[in-house]
XYZ file of C-alpha atoms in Angstrom:
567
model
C -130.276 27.447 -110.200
C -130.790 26.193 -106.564
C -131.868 28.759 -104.456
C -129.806 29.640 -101.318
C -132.446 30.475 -98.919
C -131.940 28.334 -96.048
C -134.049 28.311 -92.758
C -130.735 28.982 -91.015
C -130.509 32.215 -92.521
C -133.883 33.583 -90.642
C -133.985 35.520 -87.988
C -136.267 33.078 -85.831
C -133.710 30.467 -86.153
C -131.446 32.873 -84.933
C -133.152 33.583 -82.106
C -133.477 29.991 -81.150
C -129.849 29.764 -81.496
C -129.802 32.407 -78.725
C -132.356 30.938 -76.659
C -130.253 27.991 -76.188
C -128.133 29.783 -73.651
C -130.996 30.510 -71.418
C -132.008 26.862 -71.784
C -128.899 25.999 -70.658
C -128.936 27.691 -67.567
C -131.830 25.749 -66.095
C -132.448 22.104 -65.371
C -135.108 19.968 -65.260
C -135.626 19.393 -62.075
C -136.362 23.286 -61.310
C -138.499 23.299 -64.421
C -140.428 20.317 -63.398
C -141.479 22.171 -60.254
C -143.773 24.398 -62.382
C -146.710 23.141 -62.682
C -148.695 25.625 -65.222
C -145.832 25.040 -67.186
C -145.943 21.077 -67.481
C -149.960 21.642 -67.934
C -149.043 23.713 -71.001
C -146.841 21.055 -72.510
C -149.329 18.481 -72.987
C -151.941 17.468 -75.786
C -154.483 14.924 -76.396
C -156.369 13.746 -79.164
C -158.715 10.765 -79.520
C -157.268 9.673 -75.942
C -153.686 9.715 -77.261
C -152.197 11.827 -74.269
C -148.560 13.467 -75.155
C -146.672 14.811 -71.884
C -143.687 16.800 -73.237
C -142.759 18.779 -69.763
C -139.773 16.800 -69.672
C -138.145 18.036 -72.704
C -135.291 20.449 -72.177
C -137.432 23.552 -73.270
C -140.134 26.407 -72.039
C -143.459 28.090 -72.892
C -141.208 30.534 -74.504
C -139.073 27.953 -76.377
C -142.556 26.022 -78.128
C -143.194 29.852 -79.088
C -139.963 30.227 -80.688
C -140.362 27.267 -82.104
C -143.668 28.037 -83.454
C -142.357 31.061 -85.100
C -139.926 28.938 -86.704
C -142.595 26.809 -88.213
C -144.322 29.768 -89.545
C -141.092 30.769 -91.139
C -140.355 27.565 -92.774
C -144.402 27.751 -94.120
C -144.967 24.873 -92.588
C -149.016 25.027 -92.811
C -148.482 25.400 -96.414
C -146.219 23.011 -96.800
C -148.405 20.414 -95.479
C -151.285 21.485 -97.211
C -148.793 21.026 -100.492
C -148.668 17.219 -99.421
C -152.491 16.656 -98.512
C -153.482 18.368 -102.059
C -151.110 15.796 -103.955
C -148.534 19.191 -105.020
C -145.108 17.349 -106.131
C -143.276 17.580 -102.918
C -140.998 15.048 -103.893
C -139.223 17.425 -106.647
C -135.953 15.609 -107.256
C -138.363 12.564 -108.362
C -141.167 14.929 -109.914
C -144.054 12.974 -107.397
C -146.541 13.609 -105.470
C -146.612 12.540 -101.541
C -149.959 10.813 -100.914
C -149.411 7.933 -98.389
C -152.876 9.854 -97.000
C -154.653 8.610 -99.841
C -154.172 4.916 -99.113
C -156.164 5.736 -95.587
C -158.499 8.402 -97.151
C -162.106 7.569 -96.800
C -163.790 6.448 -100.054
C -165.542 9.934 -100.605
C -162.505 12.020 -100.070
C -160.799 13.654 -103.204
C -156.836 13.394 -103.132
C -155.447 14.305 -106.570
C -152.117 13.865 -108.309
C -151.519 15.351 -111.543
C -155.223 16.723 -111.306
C -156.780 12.700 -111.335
C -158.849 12.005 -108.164
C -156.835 9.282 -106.518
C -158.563 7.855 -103.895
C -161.496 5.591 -106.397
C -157.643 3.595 -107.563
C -156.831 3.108 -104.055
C -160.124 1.726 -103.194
C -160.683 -0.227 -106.083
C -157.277 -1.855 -104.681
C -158.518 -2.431 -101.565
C -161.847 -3.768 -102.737
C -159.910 -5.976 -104.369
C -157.623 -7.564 -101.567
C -161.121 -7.922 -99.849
C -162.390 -9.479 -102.326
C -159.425 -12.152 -102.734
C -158.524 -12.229 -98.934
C -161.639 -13.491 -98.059
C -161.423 -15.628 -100.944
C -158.322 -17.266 -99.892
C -159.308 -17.067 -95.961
C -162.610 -19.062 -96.968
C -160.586 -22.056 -98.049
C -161.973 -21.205 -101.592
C -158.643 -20.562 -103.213
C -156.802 -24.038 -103.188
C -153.333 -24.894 -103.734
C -151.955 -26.598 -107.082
C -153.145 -29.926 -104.939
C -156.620 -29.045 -103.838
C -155.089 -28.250 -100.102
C -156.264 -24.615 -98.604
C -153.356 -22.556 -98.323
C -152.817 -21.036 -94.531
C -150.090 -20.086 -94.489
C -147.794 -16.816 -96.057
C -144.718 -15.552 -96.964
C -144.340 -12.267 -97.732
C -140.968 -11.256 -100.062
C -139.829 -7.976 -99.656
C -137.236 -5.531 -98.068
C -136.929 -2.357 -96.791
C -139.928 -0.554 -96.559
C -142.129 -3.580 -98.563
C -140.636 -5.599 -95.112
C -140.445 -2.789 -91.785
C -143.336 -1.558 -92.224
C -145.956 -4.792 -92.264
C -143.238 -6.640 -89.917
C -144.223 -3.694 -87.550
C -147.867 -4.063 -87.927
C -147.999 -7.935 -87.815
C -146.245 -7.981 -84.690
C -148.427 -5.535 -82.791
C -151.415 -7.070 -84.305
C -150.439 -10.756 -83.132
C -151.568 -10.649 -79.339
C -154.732 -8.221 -80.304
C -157.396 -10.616 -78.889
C -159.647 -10.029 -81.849
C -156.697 -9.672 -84.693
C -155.263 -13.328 -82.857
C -159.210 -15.019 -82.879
C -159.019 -13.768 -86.681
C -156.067 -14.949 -87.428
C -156.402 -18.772 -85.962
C -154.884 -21.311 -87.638
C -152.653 -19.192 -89.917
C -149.023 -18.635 -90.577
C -147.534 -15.160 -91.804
C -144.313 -14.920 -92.084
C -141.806 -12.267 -94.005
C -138.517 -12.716 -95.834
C -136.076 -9.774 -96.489
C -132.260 -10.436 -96.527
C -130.856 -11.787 -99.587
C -128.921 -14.340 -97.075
C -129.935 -17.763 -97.875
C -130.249 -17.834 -93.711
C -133.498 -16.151 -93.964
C -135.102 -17.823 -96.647
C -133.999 -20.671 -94.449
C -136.219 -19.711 -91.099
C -138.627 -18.086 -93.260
C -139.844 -21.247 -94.931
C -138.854 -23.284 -92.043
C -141.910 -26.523 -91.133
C -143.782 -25.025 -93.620
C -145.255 -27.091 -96.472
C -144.883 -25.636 -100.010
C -148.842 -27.555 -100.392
C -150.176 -25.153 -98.354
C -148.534 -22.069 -98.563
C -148.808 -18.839 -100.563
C -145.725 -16.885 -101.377
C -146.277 -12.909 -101.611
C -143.933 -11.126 -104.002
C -143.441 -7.505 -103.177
C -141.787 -5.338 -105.692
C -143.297 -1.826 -107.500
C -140.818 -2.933 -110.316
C -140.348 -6.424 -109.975
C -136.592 -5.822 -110.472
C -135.246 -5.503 -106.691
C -132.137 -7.775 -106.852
C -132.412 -9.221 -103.168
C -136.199 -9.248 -103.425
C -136.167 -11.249 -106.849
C -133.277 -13.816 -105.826
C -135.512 -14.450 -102.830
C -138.700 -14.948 -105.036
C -137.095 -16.817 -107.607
C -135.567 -18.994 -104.639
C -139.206 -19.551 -103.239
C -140.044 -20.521 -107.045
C -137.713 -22.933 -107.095
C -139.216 -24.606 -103.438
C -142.924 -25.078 -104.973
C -141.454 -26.220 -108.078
C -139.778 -28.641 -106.972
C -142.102 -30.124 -104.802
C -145.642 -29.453 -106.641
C -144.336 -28.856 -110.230
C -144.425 -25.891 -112.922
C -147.698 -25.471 -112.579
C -147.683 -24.249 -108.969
C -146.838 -21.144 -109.382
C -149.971 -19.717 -110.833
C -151.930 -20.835 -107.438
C -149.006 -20.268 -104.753
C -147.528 -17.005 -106.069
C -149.430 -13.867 -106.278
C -147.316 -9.978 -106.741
C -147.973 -6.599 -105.227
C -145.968 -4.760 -108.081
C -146.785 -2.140 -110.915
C -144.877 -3.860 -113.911
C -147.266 -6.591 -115.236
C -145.310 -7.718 -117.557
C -142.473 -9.158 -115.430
C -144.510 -10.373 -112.966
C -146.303 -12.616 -116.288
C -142.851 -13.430 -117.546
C -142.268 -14.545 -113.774
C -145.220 -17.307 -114.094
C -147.486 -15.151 -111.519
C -150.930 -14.571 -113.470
C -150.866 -10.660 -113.278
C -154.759 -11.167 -112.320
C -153.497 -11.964 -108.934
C -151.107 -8.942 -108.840
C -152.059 -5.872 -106.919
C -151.139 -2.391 -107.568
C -149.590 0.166 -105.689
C -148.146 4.246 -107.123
C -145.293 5.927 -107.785
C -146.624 9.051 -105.318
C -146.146 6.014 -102.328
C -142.409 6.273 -101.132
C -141.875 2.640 -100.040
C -141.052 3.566 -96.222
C -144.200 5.059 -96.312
C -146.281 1.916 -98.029
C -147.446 -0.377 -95.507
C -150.976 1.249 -95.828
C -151.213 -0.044 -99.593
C -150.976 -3.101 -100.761
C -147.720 -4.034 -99.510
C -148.574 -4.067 -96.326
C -152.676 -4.531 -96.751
C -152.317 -7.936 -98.614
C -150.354 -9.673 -96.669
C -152.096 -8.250 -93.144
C -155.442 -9.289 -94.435
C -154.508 -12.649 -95.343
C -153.802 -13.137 -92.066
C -155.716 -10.969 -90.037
C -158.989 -10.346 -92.560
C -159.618 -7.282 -94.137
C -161.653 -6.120 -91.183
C -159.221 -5.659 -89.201
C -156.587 -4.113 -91.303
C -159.345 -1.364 -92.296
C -159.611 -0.360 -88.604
C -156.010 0.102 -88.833
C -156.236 2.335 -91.681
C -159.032 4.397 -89.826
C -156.429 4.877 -87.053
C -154.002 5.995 -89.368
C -156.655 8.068 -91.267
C -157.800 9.769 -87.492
C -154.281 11.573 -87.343
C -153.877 12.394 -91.009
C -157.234 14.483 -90.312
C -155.693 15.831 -86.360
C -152.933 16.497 -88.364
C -153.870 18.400 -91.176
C -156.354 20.149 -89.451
C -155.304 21.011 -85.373
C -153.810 23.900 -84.238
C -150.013 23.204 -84.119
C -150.161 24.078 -80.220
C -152.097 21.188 -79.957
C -151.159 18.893 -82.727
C -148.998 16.043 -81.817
C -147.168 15.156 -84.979
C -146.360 19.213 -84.932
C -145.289 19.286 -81.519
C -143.042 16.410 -81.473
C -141.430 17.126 -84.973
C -140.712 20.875 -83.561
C -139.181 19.353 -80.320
C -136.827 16.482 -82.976
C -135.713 19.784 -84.733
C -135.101 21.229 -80.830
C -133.076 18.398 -80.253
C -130.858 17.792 -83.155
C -130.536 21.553 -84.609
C -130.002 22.982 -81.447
C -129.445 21.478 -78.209
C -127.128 19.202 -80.511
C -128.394 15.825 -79.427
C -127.776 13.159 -82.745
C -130.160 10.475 -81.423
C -133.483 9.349 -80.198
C -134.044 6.178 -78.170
C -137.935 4.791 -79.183
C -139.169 2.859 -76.175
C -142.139 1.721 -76.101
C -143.503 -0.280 -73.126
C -145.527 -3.206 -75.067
C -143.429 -6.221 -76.464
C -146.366 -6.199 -78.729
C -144.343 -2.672 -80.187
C -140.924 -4.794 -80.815
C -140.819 -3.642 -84.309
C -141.569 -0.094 -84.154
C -138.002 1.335 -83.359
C -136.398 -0.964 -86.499
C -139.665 0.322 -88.627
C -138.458 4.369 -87.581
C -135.202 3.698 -87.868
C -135.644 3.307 -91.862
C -139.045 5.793 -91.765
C -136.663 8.444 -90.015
C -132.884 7.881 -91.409
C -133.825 6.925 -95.223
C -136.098 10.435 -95.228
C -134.345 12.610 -93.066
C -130.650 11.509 -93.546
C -129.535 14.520 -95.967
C -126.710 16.928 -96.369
C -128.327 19.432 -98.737
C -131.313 21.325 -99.318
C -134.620 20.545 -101.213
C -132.662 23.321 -103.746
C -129.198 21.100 -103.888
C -127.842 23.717 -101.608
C -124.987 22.495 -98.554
C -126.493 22.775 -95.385
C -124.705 24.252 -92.556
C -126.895 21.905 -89.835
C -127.160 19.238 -89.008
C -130.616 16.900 -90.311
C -131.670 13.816 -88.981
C -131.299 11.516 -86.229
C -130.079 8.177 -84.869
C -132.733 6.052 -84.235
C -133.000 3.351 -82.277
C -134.547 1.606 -79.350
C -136.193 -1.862 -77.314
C -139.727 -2.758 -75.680
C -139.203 -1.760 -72.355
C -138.337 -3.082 -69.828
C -135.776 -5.116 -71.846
C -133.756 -1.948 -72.989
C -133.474 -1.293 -69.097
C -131.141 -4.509 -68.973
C -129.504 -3.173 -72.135
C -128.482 0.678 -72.841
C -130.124 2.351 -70.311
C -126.754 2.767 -68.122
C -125.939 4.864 -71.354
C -128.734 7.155 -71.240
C -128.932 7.342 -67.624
C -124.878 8.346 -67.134
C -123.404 7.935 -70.757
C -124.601 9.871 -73.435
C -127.464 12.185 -73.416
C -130.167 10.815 -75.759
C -133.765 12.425 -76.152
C -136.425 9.418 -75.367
C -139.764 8.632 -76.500
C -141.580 6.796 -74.100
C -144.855 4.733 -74.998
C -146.983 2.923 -73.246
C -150.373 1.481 -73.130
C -153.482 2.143 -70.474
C -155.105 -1.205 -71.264
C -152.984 -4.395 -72.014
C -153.881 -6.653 -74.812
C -152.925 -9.774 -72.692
C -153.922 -8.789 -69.207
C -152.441 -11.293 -66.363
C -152.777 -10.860 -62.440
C -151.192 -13.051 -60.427
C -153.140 -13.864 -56.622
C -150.883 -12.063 -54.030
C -148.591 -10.559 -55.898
C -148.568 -6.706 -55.217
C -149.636 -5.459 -58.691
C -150.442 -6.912 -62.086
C -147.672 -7.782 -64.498
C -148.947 -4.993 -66.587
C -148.957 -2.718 -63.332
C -145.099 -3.681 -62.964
C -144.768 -2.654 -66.513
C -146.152 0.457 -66.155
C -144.265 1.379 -63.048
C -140.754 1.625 -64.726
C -142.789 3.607 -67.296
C -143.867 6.290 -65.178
C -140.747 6.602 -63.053
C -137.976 6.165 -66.110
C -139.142 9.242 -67.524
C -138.558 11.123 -64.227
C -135.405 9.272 -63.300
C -133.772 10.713 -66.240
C -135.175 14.432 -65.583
C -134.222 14.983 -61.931
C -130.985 12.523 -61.558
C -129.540 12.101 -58.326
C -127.433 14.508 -56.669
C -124.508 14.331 -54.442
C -125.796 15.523 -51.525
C -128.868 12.942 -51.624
C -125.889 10.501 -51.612
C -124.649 11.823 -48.579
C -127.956 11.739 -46.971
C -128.123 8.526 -47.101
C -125.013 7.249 -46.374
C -123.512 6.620 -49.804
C -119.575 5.633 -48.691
C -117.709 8.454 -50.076
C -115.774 6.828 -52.965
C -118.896 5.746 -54.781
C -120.645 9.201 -54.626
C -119.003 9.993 -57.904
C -119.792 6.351 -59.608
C -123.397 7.023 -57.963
C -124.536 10.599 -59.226
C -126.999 11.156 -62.151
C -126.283 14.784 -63.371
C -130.223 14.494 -64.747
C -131.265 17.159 -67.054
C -131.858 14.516 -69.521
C -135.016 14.841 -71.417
C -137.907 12.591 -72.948
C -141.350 13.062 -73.622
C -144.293 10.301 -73.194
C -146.966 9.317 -75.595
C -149.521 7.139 -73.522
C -152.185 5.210 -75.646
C -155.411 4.007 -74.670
C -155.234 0.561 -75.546
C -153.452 -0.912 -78.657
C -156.468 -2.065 -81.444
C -155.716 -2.029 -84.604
C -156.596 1.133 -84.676
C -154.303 2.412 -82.305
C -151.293 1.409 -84.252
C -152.138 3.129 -87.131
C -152.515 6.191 -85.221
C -149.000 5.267 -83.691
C -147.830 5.298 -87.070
C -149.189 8.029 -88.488
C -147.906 10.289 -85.620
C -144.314 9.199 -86.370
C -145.114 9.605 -90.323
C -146.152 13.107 -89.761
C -143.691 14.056 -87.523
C -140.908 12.692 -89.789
C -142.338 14.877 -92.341
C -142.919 17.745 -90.103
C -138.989 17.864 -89.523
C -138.288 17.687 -92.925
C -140.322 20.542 -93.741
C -138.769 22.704 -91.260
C -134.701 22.019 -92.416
C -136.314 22.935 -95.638
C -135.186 19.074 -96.953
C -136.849 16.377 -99.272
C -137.851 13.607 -96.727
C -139.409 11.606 -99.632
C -136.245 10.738 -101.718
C -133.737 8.397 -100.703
C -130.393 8.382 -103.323
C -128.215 7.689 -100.794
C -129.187 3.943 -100.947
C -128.218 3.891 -104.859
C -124.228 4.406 -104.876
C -124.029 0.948 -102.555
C -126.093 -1.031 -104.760
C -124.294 0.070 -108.335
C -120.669 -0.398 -106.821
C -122.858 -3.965 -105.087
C -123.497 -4.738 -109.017
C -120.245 -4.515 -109.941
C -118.758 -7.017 -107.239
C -121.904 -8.972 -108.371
C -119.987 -9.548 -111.951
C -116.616 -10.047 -110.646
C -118.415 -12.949 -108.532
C -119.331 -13.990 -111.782
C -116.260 -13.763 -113.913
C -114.347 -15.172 -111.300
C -116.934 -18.554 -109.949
C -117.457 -19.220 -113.853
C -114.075 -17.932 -116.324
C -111.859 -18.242 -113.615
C -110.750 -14.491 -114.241
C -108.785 -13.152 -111.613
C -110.142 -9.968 -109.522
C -109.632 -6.471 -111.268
C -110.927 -2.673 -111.414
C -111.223 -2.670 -107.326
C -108.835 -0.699 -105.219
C -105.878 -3.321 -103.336
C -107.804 -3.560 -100.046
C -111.255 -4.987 -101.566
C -109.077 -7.161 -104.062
C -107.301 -8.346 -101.511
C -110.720 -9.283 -99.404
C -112.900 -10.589 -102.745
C -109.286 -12.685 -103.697
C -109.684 -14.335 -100.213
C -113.323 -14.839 -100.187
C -112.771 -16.451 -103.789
C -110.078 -18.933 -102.866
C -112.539 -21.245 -100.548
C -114.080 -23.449 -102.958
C -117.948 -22.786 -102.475
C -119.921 -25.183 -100.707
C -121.853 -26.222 -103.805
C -121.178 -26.212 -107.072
C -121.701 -23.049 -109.698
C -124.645 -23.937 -112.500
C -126.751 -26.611 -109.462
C -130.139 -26.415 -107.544
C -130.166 -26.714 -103.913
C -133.042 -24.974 -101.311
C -131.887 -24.525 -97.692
C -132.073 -27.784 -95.126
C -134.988 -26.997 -92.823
């Protein structure tokens, strides 16, 4: 019987809901002139510096919001997490993404088993065989060192290390480690991407990473058994065993594949995949590349704020604070989305790596109980390096829509350049439109500054920024390795820190499955159709009428042959 306790029904949410009007009242620009308030809304850990003064709140609205946390039990409920309780209930699992960053002396358990000697004996393992393969000890099917990668996978076997790669790639000491070496990741199911993915690459010296906990992900498996196909055909059956190795938990398909499940690595049920790219899905593939090394310095990171997290006062913890101010945003002021702009083209694949992290947890209509929420959970995520996005969607944010903004930057650049005479360093410039963004959105401009200066009358209107818009900034001290997993983390942890507080499960994700079963049965139409020549039936008369047209171009090659893209 699901229980109808909801956090709406509390009295502090209640009184939040009341708040709002006082909140309303005021703008930023008045609160902004307060400067023992925007003192208080700040925190810092490890040099991580979080200024939230811009967000549309007050001392009094954090200790609202507070109260609301202790409501929702959110200390316990984290604590639940940490000490492996199953969290997850519609799926009967555990929640232990910490473990995969726990140090090796640290006791995690699920289902009473200490947890954390598995994870390390997988990551003593991908040590073991990355250095291996960096080495030039592991040869191809034709004696060649392999050095270069592709890594099969989607959703969160894909966002997640795509995310990491990218912020790892112009590291100084991740690129010197990495010299000479080719990773590369393919997700969609479009023959496009397997295309570009294996693009000037030689099947002699490349290794193919299959990602897959059950080895039974359609698009994932079509993609592998296309990238089968490319070494066969060029180096022969017996290429497999040294070009094809499997992060997966079902031995037995990856054997009946032709992968040697020796060379398969193991990750847990308790991982949700959005939340793997500290396991072997994302550890593999990083320290091929990168070395192991590095990708355990990343871990650390991630392993700092696990610790801040589970540990800090929530007045100064930062995953806290910022999932308290998402819940603000959405629950009360009514704002849907959340623009994630970090400052660092290094941090291009964050906002597409949150976007799944956020929507796929968050995106629910019920409770953790089954019960119909009267709220609305979640938010639309989305966002570009800066200063790109300022070409882009910033006229939006700025006079469109108001959209809450996270704001990242960087003290220390990981490819400093300064050019003689000009005015300030390219990372300088940067940084400028990072500081003054955030403040540009806050104050506005008002009509009467237009006047001042002489703004012709009929584009005063076209001209004003009503402000009042707010953001917060996350400033990091450099971006290591280790960094980024404390970038992660935060977001991981604040994710989950909303989730606990609309009393949700962020660790399921059924709304993906009704696409893919009504997916399986176009599949066999397809099928029926390309092969018995049946016509289309059992679809309503607009997708008939849409699969009927796609059927009647004769497909560029024939049904029952072998082709690979043209690169």
């Amino acid at each position: 019987m699901a229980s109808s306790a909801l956090i709406c029904d509390t009295e502090q949410w209640r009184g939040l809901q009341a708040h709002v009007g006082a909140i309303q009242k005021t703008h930023l620009r008045d609160l902004m002139h307060d400067a023992e308030r925007c003192t208080a809304m700040t925190a810092e850990y490890e040099g991580i510096f979080l200024d939230y003064s811009r967000q549309r709140a007050t001392v009094e609205t954090m200790d609202k919001l507070f109260k609301l946390a202790e409501a929702a039990n959110l200390k316990e409920k984290i604590e639940k997490m940490f000490r492996g309780d199953k969290i997850n209930s519609t799926e009967n699992r555990s929640v232990l993404h910490v473990a995969l960053r726990a140090p090796r002396d640290e006791v995690i358990k699920s289902d009473g088993v200490n947890v954390v000697p598995e994870v390390w004996g997988v990551k003593d393992k991908i040590k073991q065989f990355s250095e291996t393969f960096r080495s030039g000890s592991w040869v191809g099917v034709t004696g060649k060192a392999l050095t270069n990668v592709v890594s099969v996978g989607i959703g969160g076997s894909f966002l997640g290390p795509l995310f990491v790669h990218a912020a790892l790639q112009t590291d100084p000491e991740a690129a010197e480690s990495a010299k000479g070496r080719q990773l590369r990741f393919l997700a969609n199911v479009d023959p496009v991407d397997v295309a570009r993915s294996i693009k000037d690459l030689d099947p002699e010296t490349t290794l193919v990473v299959v990602v897959s906990k059950t080895f039974t992900t359609a698009e994932t498996m079509l993609n592998a058994r296309t990238l089968k196909e490319w070494i066969v055909s060029s180096l022969g059956p017996d290429a497999v065993a040294k070009h094809m190795i499997a992060v997966s938990t079902n031995l037995e398909l990856v054997e009946k594949f032709g992968i040697d499940p020796k060379n398969a690595f193991a990750f847990w049920d308790w991982v949700g995949g959005r939340y793997s790219v500290c396991s072997a899905v994302g550890v593999l593939p990083l320290s091929l590349q990168y070395g192991f090394p590095i990708v355990q310095k990343f871990l650390e990171g991630a392993a700092s704020i696990d610790k801040h997290f589970r540990t800090s006062a929530f007045e100064k913890n930062i995953p806290v604070l910022l999932g308290l101010l998402s819940v603000w945003n959405v629950s009360f002021l009514g704002y849907p989305a959340r623009a994630i702009l970090p400052y660092s083209q290094a941090l291009e694949k964050l906002a597409p790596h949150i976007q799944q992290l956020s929507m796929e947890s968050n995106g629910k209509g019920v409770s953790i109980d089954g019960v119909q929420l009267s709220f609305e959970t979640g938010e639309i995520d989305f966002g570009e390096p800066g200063t790109n996005g300022q070409h882009s969607f910033y006229q939006l944010i700025h006079q469109g829509r108001v959209i809450p903004c996270d704001f990242i930057g960087v003290v220390k650049s990981q490819q400093p350049v300064y050019l003689k005479g000009e005015i300030v360093s390219n990372h300088d410039e940067l940084m400028s439109n990072f500081f003054a963004q955030p403040d540009a959105l806050a104050y506005g401009k008002t009509p009467e500054q237009l006047h001042s200066e002489k703004v012709p009358e009929h584009l005063i209107p076209h001209k004003t920024f009503q402000g009042n818009r707010p953001s917060l900034s996350i400033l990091l001290p450099s971006l290591s390795a280790y960094e980024i997993g404390q970038l992660l983390a935060i977001y991981e942890h604040r994710i989950a820190v909303q989730g606990f507080l609309w009393g949700i499960n962020s660790f399921d994700q059924w709304g993906v499955e009704l696409g893919k079963s009504l997916a399986s049965q176009v599949r066999k139409s397809l099928h029926a159709s390309r092969v018995e020549g049946k016509p289309v039936q059992g679809f309503n008369s607009s997708t008939a009428s849409l699969l009927t047209r796609y059927l009647a171009v004769e497909p560029s090659i024939p049904f029952n042959t072998t082709t690979l893209p043209k690169v």
